[in-house]
PDB file of C-alpha atoms in Angstrom:
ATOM      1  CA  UNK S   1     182.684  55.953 180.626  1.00  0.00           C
ATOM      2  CA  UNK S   2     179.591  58.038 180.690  1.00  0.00           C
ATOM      3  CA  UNK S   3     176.415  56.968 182.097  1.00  0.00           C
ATOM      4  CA  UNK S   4     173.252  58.134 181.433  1.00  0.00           C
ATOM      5  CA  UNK S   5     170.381  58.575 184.016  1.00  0.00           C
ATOM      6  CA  UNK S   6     166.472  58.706 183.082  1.00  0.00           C
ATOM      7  CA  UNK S   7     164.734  60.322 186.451  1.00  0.00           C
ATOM      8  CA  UNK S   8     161.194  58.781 185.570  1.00  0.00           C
ATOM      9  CA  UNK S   9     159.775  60.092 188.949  1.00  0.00           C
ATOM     10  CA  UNK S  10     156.602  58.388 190.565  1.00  0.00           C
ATOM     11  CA  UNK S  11     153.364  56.276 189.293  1.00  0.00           C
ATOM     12  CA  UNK S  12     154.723  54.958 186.509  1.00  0.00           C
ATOM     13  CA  UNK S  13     153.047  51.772 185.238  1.00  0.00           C
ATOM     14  CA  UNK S  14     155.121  48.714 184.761  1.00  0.00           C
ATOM     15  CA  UNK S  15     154.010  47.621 181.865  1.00  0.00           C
ATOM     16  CA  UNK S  16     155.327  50.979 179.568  1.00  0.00           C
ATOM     17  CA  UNK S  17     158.132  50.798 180.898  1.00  0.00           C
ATOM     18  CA  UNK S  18     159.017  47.335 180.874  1.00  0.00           C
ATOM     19  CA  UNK S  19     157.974  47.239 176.850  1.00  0.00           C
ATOM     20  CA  UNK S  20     160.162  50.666 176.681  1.00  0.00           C
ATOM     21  CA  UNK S  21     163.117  48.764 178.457  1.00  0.00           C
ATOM     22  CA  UNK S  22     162.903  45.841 175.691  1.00  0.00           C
ATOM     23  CA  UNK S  23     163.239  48.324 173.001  1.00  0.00           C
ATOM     24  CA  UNK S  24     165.989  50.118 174.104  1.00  0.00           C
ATOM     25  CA  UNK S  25     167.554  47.277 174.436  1.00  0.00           C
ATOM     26  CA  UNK S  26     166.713  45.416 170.796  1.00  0.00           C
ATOM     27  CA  UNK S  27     167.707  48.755 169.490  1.00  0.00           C
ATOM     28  CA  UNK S  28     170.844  49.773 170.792  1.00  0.00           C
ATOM     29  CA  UNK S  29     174.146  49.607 168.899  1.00  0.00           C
ATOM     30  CA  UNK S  30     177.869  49.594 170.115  1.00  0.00           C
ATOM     31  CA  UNK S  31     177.540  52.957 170.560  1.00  0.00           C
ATOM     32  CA  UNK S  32     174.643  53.233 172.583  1.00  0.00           C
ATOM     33  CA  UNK S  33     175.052  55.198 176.101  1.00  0.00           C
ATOM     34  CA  UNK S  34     174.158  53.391 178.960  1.00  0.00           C
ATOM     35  CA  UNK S  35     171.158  53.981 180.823  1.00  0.00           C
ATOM     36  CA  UNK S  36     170.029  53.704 184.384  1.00  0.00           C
ATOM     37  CA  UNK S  37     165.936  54.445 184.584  1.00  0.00           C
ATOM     38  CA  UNK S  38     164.828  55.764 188.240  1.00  0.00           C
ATOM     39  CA  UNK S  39     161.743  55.783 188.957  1.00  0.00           C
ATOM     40  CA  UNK S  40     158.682  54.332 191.612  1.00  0.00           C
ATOM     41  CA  UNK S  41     155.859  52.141 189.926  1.00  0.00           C
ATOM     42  CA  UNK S  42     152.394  52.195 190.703  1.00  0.00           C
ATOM     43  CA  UNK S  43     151.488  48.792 192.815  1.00  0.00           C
ATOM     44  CA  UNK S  44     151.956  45.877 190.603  1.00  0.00           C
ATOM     45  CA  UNK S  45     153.334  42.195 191.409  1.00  0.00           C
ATOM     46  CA  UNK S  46     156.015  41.045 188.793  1.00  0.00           C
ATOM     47  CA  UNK S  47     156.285  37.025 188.173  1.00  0.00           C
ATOM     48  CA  UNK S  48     159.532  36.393 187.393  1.00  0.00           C
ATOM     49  CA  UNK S  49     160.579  33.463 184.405  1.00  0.00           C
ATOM     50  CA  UNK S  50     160.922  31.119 186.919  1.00  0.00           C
ATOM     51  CA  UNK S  51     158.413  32.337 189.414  1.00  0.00           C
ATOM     52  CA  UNK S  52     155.555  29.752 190.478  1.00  0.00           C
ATOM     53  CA  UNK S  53     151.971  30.282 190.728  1.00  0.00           C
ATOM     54  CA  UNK S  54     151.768  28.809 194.387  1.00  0.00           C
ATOM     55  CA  UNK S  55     153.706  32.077 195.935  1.00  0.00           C
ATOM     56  CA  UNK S  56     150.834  34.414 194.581  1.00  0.00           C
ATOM     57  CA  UNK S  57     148.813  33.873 197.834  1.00  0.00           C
ATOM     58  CA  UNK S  58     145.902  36.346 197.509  1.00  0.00           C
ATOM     59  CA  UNK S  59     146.805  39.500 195.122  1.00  0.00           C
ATOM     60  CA  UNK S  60     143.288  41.052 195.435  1.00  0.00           C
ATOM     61  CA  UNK S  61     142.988  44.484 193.644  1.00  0.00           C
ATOM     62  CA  UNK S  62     146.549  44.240 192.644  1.00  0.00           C
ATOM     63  CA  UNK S  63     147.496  43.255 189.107  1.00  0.00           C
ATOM     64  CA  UNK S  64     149.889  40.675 188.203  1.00  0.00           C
ATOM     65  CA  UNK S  65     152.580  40.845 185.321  1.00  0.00           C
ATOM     66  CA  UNK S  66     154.251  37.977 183.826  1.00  0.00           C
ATOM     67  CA  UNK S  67     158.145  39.398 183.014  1.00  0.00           C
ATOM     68  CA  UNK S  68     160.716  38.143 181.819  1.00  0.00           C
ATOM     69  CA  UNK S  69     163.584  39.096 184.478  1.00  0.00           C
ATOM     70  CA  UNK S  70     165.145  36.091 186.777  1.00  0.00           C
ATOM     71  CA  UNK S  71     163.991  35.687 189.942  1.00  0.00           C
ATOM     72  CA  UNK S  72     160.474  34.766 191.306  1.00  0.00           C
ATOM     73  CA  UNK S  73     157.645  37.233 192.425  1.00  0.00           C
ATOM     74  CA  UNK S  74     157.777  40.534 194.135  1.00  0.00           C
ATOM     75  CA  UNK S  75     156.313  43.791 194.467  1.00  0.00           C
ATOM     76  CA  UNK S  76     156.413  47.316 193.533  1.00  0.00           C
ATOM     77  CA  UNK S  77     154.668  50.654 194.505  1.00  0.00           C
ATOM     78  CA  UNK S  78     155.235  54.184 195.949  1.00  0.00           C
ATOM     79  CA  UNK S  79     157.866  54.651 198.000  1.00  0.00           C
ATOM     80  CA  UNK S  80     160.515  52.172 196.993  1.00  0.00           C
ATOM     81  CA  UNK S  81     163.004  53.204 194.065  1.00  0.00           C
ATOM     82  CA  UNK S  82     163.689  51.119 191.120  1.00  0.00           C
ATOM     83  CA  UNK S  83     166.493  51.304 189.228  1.00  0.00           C
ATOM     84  CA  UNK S  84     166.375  49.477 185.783  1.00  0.00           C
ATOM     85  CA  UNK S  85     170.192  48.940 184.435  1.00  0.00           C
ATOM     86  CA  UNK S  86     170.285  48.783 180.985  1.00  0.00           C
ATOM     87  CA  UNK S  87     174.129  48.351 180.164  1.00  0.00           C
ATOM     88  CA  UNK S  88     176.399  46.432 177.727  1.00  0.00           C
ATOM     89  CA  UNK S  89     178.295  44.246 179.565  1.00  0.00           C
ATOM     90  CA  UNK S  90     180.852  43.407 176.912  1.00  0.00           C
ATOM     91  CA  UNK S  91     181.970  46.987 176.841  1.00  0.00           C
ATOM     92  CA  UNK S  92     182.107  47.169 179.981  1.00  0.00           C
ATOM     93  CA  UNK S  93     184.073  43.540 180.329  1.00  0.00           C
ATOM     94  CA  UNK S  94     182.203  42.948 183.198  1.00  0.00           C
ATOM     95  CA  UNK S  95     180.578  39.094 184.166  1.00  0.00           C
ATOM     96  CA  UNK S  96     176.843  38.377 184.973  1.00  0.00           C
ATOM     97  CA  UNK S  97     178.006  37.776 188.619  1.00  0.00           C
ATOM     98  CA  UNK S  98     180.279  40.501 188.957  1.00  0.00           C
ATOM     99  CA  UNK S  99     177.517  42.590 187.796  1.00  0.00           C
ATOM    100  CA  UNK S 100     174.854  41.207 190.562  1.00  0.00           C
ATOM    101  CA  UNK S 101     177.863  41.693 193.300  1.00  0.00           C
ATOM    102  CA  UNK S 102     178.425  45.821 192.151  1.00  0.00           C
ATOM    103  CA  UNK S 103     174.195  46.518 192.376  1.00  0.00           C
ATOM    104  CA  UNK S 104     174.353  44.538 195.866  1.00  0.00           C
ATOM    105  CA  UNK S 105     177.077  46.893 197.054  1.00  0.00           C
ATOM    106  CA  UNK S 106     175.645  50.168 195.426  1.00  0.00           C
ATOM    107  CA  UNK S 107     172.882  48.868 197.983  1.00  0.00           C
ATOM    108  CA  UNK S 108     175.059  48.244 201.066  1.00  0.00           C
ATOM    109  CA  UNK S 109     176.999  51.798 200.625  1.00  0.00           C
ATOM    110  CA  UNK S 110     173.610  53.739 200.270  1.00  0.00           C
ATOM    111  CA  UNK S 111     172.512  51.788 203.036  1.00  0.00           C
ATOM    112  CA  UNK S 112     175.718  52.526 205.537  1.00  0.00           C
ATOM    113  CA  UNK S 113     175.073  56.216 205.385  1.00  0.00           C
ATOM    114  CA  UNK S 114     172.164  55.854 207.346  1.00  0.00           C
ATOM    115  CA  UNK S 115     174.440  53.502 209.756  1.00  0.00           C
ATOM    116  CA  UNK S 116     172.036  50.407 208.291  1.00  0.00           C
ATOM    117  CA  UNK S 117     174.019  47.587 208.183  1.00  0.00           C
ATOM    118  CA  UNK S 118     172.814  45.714 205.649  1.00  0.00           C
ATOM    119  CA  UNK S 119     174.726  42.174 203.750  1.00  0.00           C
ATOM    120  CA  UNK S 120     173.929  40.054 201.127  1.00  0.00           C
ATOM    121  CA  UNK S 121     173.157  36.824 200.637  1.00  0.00           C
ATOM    122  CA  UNK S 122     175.114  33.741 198.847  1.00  0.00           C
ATOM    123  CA  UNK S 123     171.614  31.746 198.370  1.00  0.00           C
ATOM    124  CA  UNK S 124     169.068  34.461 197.879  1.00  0.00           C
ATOM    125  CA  UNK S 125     169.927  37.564 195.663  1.00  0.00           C
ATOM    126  CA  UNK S 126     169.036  40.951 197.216  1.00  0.00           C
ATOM    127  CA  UNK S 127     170.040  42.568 200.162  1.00  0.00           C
ATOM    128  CA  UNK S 128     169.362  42.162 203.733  1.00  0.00           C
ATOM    129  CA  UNK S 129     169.402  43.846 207.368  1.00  0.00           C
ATOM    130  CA  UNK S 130     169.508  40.609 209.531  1.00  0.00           C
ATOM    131  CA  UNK S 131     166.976  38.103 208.327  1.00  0.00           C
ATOM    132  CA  UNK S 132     164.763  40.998 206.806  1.00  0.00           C
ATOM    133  CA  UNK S 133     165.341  41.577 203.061  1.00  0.00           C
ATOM    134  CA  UNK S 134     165.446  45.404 202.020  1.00  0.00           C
ATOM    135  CA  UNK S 135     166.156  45.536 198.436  1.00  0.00           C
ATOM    136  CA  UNK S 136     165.648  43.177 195.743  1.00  0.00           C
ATOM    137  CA  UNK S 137     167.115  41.856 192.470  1.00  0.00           C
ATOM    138  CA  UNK S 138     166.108  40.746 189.228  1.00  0.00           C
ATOM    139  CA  UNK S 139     168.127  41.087 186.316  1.00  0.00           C
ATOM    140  CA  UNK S 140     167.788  39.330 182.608  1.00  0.00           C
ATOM    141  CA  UNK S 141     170.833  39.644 180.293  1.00  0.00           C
ATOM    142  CA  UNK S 142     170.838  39.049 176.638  1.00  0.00           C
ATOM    143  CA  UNK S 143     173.838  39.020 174.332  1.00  0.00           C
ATOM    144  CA  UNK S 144     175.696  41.032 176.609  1.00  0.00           C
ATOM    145  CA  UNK S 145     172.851  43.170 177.358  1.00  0.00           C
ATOM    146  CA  UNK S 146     171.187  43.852 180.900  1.00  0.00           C
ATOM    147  CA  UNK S 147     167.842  45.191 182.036  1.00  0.00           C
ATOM    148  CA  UNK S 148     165.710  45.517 184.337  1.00  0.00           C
ATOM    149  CA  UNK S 149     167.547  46.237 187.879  1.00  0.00           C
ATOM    150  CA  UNK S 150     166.902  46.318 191.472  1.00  0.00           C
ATOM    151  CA  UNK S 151     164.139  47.712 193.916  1.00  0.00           C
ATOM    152  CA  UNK S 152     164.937  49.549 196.939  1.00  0.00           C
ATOM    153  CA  UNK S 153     161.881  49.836 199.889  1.00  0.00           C
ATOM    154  CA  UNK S 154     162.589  53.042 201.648  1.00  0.00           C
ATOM    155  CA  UNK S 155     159.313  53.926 202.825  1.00  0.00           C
ATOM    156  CA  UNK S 156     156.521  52.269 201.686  1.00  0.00           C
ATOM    157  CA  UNK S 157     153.586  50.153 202.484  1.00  0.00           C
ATOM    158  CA  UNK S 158     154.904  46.868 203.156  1.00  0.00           C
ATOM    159  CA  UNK S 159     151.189  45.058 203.435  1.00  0.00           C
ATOM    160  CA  UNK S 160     151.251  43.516 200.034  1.00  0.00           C
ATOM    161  CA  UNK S 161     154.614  41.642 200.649  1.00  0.00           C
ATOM    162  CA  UNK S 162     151.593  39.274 202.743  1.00  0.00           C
ATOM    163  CA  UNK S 163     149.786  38.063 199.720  1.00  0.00           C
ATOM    164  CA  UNK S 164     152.937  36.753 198.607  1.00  0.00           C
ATOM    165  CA  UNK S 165     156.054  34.715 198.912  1.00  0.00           C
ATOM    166  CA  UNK S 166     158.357  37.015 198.129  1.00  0.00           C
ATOM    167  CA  UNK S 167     161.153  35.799 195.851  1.00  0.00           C
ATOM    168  CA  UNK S 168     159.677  32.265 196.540  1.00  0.00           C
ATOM    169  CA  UNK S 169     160.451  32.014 200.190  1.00  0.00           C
ATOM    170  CA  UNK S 170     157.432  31.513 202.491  1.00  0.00           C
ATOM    171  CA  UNK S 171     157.346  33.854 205.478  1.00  0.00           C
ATOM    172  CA  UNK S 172     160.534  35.721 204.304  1.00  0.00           C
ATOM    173  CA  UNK S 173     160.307  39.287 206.139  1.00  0.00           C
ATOM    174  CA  UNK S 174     160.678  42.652 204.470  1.00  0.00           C
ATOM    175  CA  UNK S 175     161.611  45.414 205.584  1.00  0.00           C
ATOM    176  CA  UNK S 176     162.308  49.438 204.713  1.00  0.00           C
ATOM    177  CA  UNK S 177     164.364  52.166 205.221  1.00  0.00           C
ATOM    178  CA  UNK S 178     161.611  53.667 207.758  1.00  0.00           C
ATOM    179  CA  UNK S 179     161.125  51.392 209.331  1.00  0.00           C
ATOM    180  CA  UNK S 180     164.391  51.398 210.811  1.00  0.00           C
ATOM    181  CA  UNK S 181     165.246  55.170 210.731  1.00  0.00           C
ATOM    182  CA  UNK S 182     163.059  57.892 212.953  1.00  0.00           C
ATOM    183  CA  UNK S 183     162.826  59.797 209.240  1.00  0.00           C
ATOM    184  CA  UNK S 184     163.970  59.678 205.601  1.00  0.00           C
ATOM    185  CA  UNK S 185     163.920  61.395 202.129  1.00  0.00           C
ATOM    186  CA  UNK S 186     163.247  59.699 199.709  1.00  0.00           C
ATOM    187  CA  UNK S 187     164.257  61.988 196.821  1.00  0.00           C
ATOM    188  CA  UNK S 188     167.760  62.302 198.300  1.00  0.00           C
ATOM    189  CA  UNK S 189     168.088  58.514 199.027  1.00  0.00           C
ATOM    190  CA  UNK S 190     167.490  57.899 195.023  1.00  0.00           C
ATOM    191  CA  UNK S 191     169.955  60.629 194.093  1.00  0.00           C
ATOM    192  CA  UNK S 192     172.467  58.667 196.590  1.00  0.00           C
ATOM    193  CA  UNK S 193     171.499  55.555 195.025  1.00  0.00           C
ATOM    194  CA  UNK S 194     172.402  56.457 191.356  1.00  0.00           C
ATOM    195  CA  UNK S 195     176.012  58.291 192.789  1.00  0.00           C
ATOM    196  CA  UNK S 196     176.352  54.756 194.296  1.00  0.00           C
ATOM    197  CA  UNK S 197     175.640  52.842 191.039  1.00  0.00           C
ATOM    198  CA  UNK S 198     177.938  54.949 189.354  1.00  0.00           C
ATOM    199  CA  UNK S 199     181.087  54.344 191.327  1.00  0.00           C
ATOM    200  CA  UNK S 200     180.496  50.513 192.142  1.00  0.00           C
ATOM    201  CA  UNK S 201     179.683  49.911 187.957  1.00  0.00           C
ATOM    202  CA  UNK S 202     182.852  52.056 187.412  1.00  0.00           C
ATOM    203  CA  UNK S 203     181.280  55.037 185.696  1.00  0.00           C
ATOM    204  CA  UNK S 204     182.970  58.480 184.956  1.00  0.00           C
ATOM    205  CA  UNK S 205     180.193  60.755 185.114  1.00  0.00           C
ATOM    206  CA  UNK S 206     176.661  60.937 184.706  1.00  0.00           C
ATOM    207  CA  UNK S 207     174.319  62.566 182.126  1.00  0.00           C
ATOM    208  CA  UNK S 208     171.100  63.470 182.724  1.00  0.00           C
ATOM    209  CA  UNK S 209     168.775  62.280 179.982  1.00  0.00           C
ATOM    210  CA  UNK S 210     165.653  64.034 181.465  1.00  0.00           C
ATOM    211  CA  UNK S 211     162.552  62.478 183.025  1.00  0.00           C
ATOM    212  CA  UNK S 212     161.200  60.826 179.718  1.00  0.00           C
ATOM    213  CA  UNK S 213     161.244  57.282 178.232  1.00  0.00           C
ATOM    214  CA  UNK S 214     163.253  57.305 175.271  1.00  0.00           C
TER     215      UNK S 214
END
């Protein structure tokens, strides 16, 4: 199977591309290629459908969207990669939870080439070096369909992780790629990222659809 990559690059709002993700998604057929988007969002906190109002502790200048992925809140901003996955699952005869367990290990493999040993976690989705969370998930599938993805923080400003509970858990730590590592580029840790989707989602080869929404 083929899969199709979207290099989005940096400051992209949420909101576009969450509507864009949506669409693609309504619109595609059988036949559709799947996609994985790349790209870094401007700051934004996204509330997840079962995210609470009570673990939005003081936003300030920082907007809040309401989504419809799983998960509770989080952030995103420069520096940390998103990948949205927007794949049939049907075709590709794979399970919610066997999808969730491939991303997790894309993660852990990009992770291990920068000797970070990283794990996840059986009660809270995303991935972890020690108690410190690294990358998160959110996915929401629909007839066989998934979007939206995961976020990776490789080196970013952490600070707005404070005015929240991230994913719901009071006092949970984050953490980034550099913070633990004396340097890092960031470019080449997204094109690792997507070689590491690839293989763990069991794609043939990758086709590069440009740095445009569809």
């Amino acid at each position: 199977m083929q899969l199709g990559v979207r290099n989005l690059g940096t400051n992209q709002p949420y909101e576009p591309v969450w509507q864009a993700m949506k669409q693609f998604t309504e619109q595609r057929t059988e036949d559709t290629l799947d996609e994985i988007w790349l790209l870094q969002h401007t700051p934004v906190f996204t509330q997840g459908q079962a995210g609470k109002p009570e673990h939005l502790l003081f936003t300030g200048d920082i907007p809040v969207v309401q989504t419809d992925r799983g998960g509770q809140v989080t952030y995103h901003g420069p520096g940390q990669w998103v990948a949205y996955i927007l794949m049939d699952l049907n075709r590709s005869h794979l399970g919610p939870r066997a999808l969730v367990t491939a991303i997790e290990q894309s993660l852990v493999d990009v992770l291990a080439k920068y000797d970070i040993q990283a794990q996840p976690r059986a009660d809270a989705p995303g991935v972890y070096v020690g108690e410190a969370k690294i990358a998160s998930l959110g996915l929401r599938i629909r007839k066989g369909l998934s979007f939206h993805g995961l976020a990776l923080n490789v080196d970013m400003d952490l600070e707005p992780f404070h005015r929240i509970n991230p994913c719901g858990y009071a006092g949970m730590a984050m953490t980034s790629m550099a913070d633990l590592l004396p340097s890092v580029d960031i470019t080449t840790v997204g094109e690792q990222l997507i070689e590491s989707l690839k293989h763990n989602l069991a794609f043939d080869s990758v086709l590069s659809l440009g740095d445009q929404l569809p």
